[in-house]
Short mmCIF file of the N, C-alpha and C atoms (twelve columns), coordinates in Angstrom:
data_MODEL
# 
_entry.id   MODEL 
# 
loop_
_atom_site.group_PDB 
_atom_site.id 
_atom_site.type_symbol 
_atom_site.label_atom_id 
_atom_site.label_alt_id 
_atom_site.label_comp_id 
_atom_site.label_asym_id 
_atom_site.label_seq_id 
_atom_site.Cartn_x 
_atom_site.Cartn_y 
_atom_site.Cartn_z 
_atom_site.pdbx_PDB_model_num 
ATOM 1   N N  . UNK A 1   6.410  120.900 74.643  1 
ATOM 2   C CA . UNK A 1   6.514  121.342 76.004  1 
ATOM 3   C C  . UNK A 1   6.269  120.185 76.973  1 
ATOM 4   N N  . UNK A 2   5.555  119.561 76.745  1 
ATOM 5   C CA . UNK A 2   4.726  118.190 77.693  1 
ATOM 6   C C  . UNK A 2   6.308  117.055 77.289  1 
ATOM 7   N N  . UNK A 3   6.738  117.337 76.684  1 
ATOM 8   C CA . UNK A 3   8.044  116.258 76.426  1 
ATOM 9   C C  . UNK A 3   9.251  116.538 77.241  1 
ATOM 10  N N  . UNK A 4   9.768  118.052 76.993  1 
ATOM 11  C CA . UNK A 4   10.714 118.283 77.888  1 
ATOM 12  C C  . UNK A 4   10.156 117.917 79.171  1 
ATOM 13  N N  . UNK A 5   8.627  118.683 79.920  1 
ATOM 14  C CA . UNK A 5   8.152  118.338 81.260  1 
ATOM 15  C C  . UNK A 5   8.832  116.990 81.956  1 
ATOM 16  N N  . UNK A 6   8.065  116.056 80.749  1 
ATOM 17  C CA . UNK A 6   8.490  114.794 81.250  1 
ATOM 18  C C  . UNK A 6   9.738  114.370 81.414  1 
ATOM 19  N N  . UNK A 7   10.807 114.662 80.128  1 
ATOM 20  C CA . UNK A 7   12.307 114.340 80.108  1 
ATOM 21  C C  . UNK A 7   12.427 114.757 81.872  1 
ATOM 22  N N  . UNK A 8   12.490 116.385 82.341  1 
ATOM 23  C CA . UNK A 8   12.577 116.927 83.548  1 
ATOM 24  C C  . UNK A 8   12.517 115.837 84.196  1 
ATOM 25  N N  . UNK A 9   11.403 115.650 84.663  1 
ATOM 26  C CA . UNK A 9   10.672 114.678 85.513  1 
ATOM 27  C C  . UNK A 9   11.027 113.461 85.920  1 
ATOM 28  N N  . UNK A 10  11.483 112.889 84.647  1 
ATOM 29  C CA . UNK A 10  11.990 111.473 84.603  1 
ATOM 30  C C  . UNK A 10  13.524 111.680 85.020  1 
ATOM 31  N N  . UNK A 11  14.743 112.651 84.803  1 
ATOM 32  C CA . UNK A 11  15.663 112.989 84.768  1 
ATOM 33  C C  . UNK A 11  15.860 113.122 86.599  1 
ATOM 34  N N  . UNK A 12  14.871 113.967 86.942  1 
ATOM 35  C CA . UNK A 12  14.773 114.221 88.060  1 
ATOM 36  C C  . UNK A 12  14.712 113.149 89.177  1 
ATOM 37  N N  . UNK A 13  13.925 112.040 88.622  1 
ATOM 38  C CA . UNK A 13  13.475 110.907 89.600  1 
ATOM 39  C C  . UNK A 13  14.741 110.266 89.446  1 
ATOM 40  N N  . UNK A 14  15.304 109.894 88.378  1 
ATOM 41  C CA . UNK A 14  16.544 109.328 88.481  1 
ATOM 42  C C  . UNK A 14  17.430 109.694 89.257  1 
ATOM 43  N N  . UNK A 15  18.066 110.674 89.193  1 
ATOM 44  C CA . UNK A 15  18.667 111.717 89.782  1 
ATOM 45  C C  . UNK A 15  18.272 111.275 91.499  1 
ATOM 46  N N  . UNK A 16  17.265 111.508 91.838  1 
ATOM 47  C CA . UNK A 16  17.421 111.089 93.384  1 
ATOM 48  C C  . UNK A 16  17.268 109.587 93.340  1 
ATOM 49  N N  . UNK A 17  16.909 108.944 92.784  1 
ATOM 50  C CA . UNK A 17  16.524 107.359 93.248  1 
ATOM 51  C C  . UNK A 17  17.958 107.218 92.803  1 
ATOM 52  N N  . UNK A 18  18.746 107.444 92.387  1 
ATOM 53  C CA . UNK A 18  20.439 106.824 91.757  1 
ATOM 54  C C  . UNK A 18  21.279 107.433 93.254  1 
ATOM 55  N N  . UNK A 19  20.884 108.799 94.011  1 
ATOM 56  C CA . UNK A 19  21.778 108.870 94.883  1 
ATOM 57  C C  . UNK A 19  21.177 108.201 96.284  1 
ATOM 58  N N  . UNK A 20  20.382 107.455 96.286  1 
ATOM 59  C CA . UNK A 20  20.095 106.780 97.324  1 
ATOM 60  C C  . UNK A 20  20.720 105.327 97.530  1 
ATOM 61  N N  . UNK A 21  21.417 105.106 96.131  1 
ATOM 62  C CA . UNK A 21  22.497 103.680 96.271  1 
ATOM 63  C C  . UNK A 21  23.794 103.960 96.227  1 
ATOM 64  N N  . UNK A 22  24.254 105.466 96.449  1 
ATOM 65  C CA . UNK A 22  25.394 105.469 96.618  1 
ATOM 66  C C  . UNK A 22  26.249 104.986 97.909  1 
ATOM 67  N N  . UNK A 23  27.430 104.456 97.871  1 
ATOM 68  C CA . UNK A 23  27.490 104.026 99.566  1 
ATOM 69  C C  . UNK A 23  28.699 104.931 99.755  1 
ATOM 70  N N  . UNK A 24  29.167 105.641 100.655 1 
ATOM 71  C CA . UNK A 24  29.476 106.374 101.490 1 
ATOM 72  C C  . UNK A 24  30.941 106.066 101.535 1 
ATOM 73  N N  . UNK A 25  32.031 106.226 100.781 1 
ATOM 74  C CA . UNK A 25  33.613 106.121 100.985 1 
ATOM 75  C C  . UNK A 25  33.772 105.908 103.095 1 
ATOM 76  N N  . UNK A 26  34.651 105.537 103.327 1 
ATOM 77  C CA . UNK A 26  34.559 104.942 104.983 1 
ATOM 78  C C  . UNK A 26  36.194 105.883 104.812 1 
ATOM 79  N N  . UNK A 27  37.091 105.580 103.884 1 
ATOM 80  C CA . UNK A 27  38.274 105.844 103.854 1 
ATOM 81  C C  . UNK A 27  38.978 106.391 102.274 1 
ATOM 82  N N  . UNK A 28  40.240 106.759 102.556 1 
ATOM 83  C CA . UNK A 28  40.511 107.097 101.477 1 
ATOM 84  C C  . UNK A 28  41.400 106.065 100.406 1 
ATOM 85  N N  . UNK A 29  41.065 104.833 100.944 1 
ATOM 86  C CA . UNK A 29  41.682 103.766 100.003 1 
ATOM 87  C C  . UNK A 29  40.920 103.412 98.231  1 
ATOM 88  N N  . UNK A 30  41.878 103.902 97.630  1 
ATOM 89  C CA . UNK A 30  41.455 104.047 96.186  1 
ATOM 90  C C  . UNK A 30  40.930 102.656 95.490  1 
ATOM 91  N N  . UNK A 31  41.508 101.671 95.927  1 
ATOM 92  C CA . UNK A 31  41.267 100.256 95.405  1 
ATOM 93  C C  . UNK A 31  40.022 99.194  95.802  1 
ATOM 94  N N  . UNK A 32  39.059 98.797  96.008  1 
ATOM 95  C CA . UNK A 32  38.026 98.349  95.522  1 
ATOM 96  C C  . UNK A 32  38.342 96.937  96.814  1 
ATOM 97  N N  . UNK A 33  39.418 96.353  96.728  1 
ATOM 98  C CA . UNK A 33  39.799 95.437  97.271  1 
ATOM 99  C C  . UNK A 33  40.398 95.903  98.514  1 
ATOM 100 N N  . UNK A 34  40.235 94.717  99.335  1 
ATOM 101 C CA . UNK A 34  40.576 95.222  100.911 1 
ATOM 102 C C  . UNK A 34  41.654 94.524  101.275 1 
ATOM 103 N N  . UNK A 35  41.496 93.279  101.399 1 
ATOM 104 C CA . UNK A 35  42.311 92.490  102.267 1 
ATOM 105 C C  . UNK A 35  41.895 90.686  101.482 1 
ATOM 106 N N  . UNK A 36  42.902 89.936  102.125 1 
ATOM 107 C CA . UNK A 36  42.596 88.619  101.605 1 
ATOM 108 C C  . UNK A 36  43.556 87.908  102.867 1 
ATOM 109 N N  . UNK A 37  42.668 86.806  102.962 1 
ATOM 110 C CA . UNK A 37  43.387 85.583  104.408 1 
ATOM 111 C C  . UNK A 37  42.811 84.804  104.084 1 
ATOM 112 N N  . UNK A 38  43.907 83.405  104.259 1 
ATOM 113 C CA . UNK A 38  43.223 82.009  104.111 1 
ATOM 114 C C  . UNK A 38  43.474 81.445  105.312 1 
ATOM 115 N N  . UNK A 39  42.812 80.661  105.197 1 
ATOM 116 C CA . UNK A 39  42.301 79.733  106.837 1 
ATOM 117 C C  . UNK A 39  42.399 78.080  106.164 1 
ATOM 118 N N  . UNK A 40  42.968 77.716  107.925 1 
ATOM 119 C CA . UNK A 40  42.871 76.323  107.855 1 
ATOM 120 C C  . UNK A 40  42.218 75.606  109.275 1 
ATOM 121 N N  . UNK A 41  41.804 74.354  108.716 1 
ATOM 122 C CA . UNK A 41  41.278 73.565  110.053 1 
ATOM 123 C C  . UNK A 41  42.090 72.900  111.179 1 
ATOM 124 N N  . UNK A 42  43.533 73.230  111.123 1 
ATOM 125 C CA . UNK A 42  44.372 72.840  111.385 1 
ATOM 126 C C  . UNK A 42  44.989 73.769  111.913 1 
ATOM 127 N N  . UNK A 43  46.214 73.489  113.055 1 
ATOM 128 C CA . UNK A 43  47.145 74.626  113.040 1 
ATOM 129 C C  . UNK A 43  48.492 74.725  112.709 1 
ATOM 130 N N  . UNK A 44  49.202 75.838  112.184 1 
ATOM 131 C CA . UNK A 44  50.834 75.982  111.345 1 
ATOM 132 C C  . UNK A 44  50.399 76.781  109.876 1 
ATOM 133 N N  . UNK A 45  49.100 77.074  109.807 1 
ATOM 134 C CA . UNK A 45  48.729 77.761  108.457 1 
ATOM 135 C C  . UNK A 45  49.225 76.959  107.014 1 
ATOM 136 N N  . UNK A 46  50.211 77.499  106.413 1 
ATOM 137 C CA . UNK A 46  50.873 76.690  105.527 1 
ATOM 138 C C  . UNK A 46  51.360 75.237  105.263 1 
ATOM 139 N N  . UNK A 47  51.721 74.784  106.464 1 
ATOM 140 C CA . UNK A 47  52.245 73.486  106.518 1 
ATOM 141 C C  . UNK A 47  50.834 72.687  107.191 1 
ATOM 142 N N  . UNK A 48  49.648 73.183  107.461 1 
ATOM 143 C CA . UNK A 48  48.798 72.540  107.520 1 
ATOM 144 C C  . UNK A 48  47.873 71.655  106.557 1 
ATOM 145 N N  . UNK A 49  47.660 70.048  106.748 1 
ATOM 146 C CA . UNK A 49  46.843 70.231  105.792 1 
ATOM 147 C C  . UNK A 49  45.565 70.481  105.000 1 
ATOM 148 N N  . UNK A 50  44.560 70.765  105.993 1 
ATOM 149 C CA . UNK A 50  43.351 70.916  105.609 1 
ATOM 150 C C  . UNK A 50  43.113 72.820  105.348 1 
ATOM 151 N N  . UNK A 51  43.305 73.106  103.869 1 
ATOM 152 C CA . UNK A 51  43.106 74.431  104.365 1 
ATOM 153 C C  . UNK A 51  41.687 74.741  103.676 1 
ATOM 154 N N  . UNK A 52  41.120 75.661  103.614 1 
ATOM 155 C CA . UNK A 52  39.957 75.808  104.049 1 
ATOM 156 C C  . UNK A 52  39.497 76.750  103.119 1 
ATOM 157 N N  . UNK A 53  40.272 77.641  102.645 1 
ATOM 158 C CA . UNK A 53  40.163 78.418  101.296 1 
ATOM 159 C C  . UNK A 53  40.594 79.675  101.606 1 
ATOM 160 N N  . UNK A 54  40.476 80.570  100.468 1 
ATOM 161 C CA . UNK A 54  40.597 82.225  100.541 1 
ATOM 162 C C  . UNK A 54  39.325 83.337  101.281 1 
ATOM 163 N N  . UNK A 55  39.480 84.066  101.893 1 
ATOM 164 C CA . UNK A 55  38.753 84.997  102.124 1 
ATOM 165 C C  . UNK A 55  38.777 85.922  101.733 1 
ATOM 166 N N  . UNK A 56  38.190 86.769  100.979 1 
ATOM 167 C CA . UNK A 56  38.356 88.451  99.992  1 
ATOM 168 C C  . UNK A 56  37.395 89.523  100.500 1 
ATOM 169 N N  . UNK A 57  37.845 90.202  100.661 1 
ATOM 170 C CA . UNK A 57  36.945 91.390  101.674 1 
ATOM 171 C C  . UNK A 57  37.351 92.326  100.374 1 
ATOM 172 N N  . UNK A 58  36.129 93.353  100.413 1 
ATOM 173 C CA . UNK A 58  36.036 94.578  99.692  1 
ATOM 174 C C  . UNK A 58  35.975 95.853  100.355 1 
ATOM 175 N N  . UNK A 59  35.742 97.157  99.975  1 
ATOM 176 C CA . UNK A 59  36.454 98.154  100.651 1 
ATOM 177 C C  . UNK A 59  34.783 98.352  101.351 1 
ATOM 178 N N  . UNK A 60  34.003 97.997  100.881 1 
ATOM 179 C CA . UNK A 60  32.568 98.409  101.255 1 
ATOM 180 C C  . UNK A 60  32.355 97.022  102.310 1 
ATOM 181 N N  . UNK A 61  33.473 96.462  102.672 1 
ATOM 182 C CA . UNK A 61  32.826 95.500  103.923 1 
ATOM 183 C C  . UNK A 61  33.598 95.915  105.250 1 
ATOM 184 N N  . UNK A 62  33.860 97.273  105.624 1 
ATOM 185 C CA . UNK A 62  34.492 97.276  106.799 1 
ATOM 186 C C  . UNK A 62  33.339 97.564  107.590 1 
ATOM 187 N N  . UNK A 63  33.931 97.283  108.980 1 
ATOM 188 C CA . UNK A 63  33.489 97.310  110.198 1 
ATOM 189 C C  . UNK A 63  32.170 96.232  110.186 1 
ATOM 190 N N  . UNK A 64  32.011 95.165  109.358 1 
ATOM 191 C CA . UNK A 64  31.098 94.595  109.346 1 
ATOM 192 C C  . UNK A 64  31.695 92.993  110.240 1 
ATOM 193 N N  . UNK A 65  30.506 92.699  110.786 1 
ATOM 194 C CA . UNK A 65  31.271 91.263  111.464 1 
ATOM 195 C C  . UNK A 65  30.346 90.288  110.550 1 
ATOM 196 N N  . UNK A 66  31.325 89.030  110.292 1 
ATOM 197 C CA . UNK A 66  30.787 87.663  109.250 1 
ATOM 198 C C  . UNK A 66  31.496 86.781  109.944 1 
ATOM 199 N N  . UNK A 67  30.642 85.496  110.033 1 
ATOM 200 C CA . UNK A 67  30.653 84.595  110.357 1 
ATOM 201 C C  . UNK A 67  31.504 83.514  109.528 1 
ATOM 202 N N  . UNK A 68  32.214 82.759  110.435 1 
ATOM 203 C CA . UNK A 68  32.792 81.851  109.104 1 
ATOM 204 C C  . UNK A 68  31.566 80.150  109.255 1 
ATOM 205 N N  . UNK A 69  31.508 79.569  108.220 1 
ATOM 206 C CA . UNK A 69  30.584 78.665  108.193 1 
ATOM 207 C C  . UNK A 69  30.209 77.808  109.345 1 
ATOM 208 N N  . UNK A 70  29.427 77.236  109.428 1 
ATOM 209 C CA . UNK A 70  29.724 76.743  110.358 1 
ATOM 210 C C  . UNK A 70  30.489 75.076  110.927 1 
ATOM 211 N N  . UNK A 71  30.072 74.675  109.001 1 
ATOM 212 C CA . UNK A 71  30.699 73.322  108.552 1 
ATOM 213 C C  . UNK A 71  32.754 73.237  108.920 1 
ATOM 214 N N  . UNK A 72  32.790 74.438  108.782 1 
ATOM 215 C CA . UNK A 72  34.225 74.504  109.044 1 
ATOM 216 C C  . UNK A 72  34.838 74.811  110.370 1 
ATOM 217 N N  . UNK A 73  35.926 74.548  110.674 1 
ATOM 218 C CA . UNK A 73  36.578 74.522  111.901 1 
ATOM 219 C C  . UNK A 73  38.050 75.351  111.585 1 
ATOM 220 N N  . UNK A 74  37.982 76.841  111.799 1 
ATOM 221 C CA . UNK A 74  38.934 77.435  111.273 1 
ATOM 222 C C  . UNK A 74  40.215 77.779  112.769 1 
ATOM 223 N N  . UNK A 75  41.320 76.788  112.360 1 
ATOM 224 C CA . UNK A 75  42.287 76.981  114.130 1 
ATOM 225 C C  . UNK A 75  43.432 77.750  113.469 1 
ATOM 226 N N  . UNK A 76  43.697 77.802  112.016 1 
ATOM 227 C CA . UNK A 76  44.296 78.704  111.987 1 
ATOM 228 C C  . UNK A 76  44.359 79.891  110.818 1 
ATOM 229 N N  . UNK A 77  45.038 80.824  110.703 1 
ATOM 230 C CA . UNK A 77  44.620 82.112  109.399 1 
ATOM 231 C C  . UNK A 77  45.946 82.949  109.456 1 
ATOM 232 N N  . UNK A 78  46.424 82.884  108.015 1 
ATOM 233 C CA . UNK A 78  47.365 83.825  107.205 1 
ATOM 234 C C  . UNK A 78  46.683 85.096  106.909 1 
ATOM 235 N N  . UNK A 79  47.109 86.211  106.696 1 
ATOM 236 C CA . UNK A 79  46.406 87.141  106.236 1 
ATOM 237 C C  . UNK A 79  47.898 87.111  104.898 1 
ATOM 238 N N  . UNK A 80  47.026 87.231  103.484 1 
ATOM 239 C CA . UNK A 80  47.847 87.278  102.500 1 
ATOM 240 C C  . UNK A 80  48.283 88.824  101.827 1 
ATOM 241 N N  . UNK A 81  47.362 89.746  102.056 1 
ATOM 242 C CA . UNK A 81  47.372 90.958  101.097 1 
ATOM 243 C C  . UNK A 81  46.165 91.818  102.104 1 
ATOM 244 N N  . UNK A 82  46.468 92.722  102.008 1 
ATOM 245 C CA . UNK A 82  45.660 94.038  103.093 1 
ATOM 246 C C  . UNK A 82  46.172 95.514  102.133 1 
ATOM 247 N N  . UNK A 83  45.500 96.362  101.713 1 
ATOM 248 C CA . UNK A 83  45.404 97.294  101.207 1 
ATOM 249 C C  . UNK A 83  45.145 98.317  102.350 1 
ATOM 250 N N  . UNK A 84  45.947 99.509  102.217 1 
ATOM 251 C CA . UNK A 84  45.721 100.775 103.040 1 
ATOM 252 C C  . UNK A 84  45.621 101.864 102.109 1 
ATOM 253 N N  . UNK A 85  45.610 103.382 102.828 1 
ATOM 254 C CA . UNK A 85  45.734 103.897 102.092 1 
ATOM 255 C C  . UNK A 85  46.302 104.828 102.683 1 
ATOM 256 N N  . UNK A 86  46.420 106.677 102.381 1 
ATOM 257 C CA . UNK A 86  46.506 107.289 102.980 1 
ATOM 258 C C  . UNK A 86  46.396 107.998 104.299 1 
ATOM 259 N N  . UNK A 87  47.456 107.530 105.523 1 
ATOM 260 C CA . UNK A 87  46.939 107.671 106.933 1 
ATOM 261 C C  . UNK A 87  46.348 106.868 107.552 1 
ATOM 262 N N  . UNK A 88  45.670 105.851 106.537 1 
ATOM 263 C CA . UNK A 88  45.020 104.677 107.247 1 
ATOM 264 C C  . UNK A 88  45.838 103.777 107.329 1 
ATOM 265 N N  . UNK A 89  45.237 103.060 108.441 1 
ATOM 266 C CA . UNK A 89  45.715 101.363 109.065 1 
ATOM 267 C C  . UNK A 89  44.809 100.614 108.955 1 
ATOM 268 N N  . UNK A 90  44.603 99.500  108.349 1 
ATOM 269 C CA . UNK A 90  43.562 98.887  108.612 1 
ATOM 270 C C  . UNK A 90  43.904 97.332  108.954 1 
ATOM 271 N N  . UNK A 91  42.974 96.806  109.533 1 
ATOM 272 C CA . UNK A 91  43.800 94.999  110.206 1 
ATOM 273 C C  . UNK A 91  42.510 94.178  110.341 1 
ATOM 274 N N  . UNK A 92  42.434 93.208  109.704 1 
ATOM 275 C CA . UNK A 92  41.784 92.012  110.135 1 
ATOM 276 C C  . UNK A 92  41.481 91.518  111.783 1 
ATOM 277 N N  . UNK A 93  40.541 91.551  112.193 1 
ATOM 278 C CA . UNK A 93  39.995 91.095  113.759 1 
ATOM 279 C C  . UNK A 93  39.393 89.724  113.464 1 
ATOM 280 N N  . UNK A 94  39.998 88.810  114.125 1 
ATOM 281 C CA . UNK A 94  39.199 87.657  114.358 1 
ATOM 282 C C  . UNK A 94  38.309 87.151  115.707 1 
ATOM 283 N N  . UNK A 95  37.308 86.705  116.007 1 
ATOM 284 C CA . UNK A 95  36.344 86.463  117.279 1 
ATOM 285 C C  . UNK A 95  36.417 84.866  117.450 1 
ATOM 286 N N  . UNK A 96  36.002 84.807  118.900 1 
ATOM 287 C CA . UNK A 96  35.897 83.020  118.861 1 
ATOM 288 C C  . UNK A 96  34.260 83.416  118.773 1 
ATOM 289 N N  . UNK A 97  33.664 83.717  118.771 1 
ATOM 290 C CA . UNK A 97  32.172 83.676  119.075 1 
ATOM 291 C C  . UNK A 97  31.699 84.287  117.351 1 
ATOM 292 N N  . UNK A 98  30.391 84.020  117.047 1 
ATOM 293 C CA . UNK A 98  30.053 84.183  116.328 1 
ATOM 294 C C  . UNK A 98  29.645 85.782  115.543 1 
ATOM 295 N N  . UNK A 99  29.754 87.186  116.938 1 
ATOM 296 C CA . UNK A 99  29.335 87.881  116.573 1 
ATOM 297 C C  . UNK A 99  30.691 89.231  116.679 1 
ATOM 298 N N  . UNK A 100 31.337 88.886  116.826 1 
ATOM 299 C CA . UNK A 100 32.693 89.756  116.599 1 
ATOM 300 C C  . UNK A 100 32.555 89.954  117.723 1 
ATOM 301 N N  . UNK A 101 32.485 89.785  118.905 1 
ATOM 302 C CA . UNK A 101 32.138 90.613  120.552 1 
ATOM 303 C C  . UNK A 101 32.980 89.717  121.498 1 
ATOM 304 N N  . UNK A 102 33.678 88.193  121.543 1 
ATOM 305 C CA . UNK A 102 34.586 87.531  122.307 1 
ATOM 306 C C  . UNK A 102 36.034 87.386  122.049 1 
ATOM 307 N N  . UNK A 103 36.656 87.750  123.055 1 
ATOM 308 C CA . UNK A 103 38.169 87.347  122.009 1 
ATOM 309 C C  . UNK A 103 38.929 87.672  120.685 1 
ATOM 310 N N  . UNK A 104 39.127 89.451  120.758 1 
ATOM 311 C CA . UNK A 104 39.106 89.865  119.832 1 
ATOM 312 C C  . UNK A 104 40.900 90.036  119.505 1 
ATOM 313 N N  . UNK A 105 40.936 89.450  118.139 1 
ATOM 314 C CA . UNK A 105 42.541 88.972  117.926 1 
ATOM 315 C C  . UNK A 105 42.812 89.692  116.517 1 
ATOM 316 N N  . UNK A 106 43.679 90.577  116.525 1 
ATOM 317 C CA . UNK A 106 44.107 91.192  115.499 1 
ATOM 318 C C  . UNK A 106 45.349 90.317  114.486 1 
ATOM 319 N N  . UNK A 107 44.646 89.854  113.072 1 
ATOM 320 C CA . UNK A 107 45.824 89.083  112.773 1 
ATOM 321 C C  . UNK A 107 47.449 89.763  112.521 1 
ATOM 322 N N  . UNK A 108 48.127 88.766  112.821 1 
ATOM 323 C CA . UNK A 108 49.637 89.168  112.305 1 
ATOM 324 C C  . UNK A 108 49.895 89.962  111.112 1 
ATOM 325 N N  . UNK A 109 51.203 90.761  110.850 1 
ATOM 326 C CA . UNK A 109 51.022 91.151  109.500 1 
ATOM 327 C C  . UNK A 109 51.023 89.816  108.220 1 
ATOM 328 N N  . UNK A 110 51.027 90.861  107.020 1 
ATOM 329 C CA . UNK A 110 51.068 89.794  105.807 1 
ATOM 330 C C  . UNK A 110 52.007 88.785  106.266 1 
ATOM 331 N N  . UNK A 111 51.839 87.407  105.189 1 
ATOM 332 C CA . UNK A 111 52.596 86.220  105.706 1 
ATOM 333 C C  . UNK A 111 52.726 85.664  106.888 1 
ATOM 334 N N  . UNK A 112 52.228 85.876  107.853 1 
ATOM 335 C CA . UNK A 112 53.105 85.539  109.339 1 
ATOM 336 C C  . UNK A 112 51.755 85.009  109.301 1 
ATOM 337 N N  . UNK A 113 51.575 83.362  109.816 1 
ATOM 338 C CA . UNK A 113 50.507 82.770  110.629 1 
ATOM 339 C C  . UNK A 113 50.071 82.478  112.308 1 
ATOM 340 N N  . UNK A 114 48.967 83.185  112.406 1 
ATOM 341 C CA . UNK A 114 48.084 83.024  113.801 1 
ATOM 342 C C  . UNK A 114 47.261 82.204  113.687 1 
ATOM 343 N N  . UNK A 115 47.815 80.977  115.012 1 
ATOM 344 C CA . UNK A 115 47.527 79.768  115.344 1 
ATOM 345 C C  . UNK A 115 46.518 79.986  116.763 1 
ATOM 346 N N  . UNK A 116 44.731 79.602  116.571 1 
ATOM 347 C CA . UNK A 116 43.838 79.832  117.550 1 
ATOM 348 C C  . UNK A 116 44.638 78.500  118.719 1 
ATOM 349 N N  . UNK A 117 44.702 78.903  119.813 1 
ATOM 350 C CA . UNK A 117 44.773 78.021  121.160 1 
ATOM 351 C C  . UNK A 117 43.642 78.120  122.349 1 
ATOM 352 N N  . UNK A 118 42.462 77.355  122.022 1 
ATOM 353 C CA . UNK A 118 41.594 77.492  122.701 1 
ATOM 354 C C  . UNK A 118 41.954 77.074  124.221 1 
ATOM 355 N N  . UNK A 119 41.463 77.847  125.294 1 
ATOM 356 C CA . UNK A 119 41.528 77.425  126.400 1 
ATOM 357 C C  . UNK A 119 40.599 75.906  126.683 1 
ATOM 358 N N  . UNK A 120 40.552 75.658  127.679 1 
ATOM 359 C CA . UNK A 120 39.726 74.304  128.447 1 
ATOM 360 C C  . UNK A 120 38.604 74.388  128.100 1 
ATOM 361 N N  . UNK A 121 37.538 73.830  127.573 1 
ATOM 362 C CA . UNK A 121 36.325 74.273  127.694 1 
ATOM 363 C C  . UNK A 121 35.647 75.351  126.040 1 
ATOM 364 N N  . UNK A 122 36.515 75.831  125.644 1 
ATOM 365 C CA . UNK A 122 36.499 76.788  124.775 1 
ATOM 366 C C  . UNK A 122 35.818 76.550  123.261 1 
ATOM 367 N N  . UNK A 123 35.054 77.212  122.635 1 
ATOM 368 C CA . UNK A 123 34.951 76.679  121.307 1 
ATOM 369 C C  . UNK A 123 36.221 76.306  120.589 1 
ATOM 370 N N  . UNK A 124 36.000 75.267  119.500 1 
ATOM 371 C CA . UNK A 124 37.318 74.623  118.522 1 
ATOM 372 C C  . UNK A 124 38.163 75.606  117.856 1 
ATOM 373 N N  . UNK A 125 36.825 76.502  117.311 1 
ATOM 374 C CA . UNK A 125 37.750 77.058  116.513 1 
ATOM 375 C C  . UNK A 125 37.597 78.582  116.109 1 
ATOM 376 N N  . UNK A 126 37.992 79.486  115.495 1 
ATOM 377 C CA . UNK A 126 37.726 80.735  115.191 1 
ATOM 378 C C  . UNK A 126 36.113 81.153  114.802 1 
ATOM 379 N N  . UNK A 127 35.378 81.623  115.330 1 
ATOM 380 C CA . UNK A 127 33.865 82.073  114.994 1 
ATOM 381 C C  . UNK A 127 33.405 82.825  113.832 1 
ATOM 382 N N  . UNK A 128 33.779 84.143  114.044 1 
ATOM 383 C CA . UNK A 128 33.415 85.259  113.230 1 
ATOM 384 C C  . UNK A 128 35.012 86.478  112.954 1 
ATOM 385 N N  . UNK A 129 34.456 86.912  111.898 1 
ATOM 386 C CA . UNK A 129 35.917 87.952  111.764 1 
ATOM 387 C C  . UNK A 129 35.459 89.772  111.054 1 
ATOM 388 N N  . UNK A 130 36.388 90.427  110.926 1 
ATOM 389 C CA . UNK A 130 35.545 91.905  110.630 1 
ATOM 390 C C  . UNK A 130 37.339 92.588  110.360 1 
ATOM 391 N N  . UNK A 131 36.863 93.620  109.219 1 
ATOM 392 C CA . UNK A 131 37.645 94.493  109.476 1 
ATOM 393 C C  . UNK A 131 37.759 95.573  109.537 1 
ATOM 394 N N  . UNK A 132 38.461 96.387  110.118 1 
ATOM 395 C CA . UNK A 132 38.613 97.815  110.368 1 
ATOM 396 C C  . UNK A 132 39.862 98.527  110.426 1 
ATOM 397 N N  . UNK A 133 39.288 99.892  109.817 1 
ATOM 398 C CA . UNK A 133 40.398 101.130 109.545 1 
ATOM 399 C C  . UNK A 133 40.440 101.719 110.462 1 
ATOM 400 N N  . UNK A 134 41.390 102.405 110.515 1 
ATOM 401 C CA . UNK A 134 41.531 103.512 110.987 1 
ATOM 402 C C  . UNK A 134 42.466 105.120 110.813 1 
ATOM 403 N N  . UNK A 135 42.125 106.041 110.946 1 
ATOM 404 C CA . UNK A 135 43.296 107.367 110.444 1 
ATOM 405 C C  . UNK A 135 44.139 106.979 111.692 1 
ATOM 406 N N  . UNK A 136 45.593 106.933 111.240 1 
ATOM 407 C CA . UNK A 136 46.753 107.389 111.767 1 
ATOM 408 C C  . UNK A 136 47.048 108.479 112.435 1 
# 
């Protein structure tokens, strides 16, 4: 009797401490993977040469704003692959400022490169970026 108790018990604690790391579907996109864009320090994307690497977003990073390093100087960004799903839209936002809140630039679709043109005065280069869904 004192064995099952415990099995209970222990079964039980699991049971809630396991649904407290569940995270919360945002959308109905089945795939794990979100989106991918590479960036360069340069501008023309492709024909640039300093590029700067890949970016891979997961389905559990929307609406979050990230910073790109600060060692880097990102003037321009391809978006390569973007996953949707049902009813949803979802698009890459890029910021000149560090916290997603200045200059908010929705990239082009797949393939097509957006080249940053800072005004007078302006930071160099792209700050921070985020993405977001939305139902149709």
């Amino acid at each position: 009797m004192q064995i099952s108790n415990l099995f209970i018990a222990t079964a039980t604690t699991l049971g809630l401490t396991s649904n407290a790391f569940i995270i919360p579907r945002q959308t109905n996109i089945t795939d794990e993977h979100l989106a991918n864009f590479r960036t360069w320090g340069a501008p023309d994307c492709p024909g640039a040469t300093d590029n700067e690497g890949e970016w891979n977003s997961q389905i559990f990073n929307l609406n979050i704003c990230y910073q790109f390093p600060n060692d880097i100087e990102v003037e321009s960004l391809e978006l390569e692959n973007i996953d949707t799903g049902v009813d949803i839209t979802c698009s890459v936002y890029v910021f000149t400022d560090d916290d997603c809140t200045v200059d908010e630039v929705a990239l082009p679709p797949v393939g097509q490169c957006y080249n940053y043109s800072p005004a007078a005065g302006a930071d160099p280069g792209m700050g921070s970026y985020k993405i977001a869904c939305s139902d149709e």
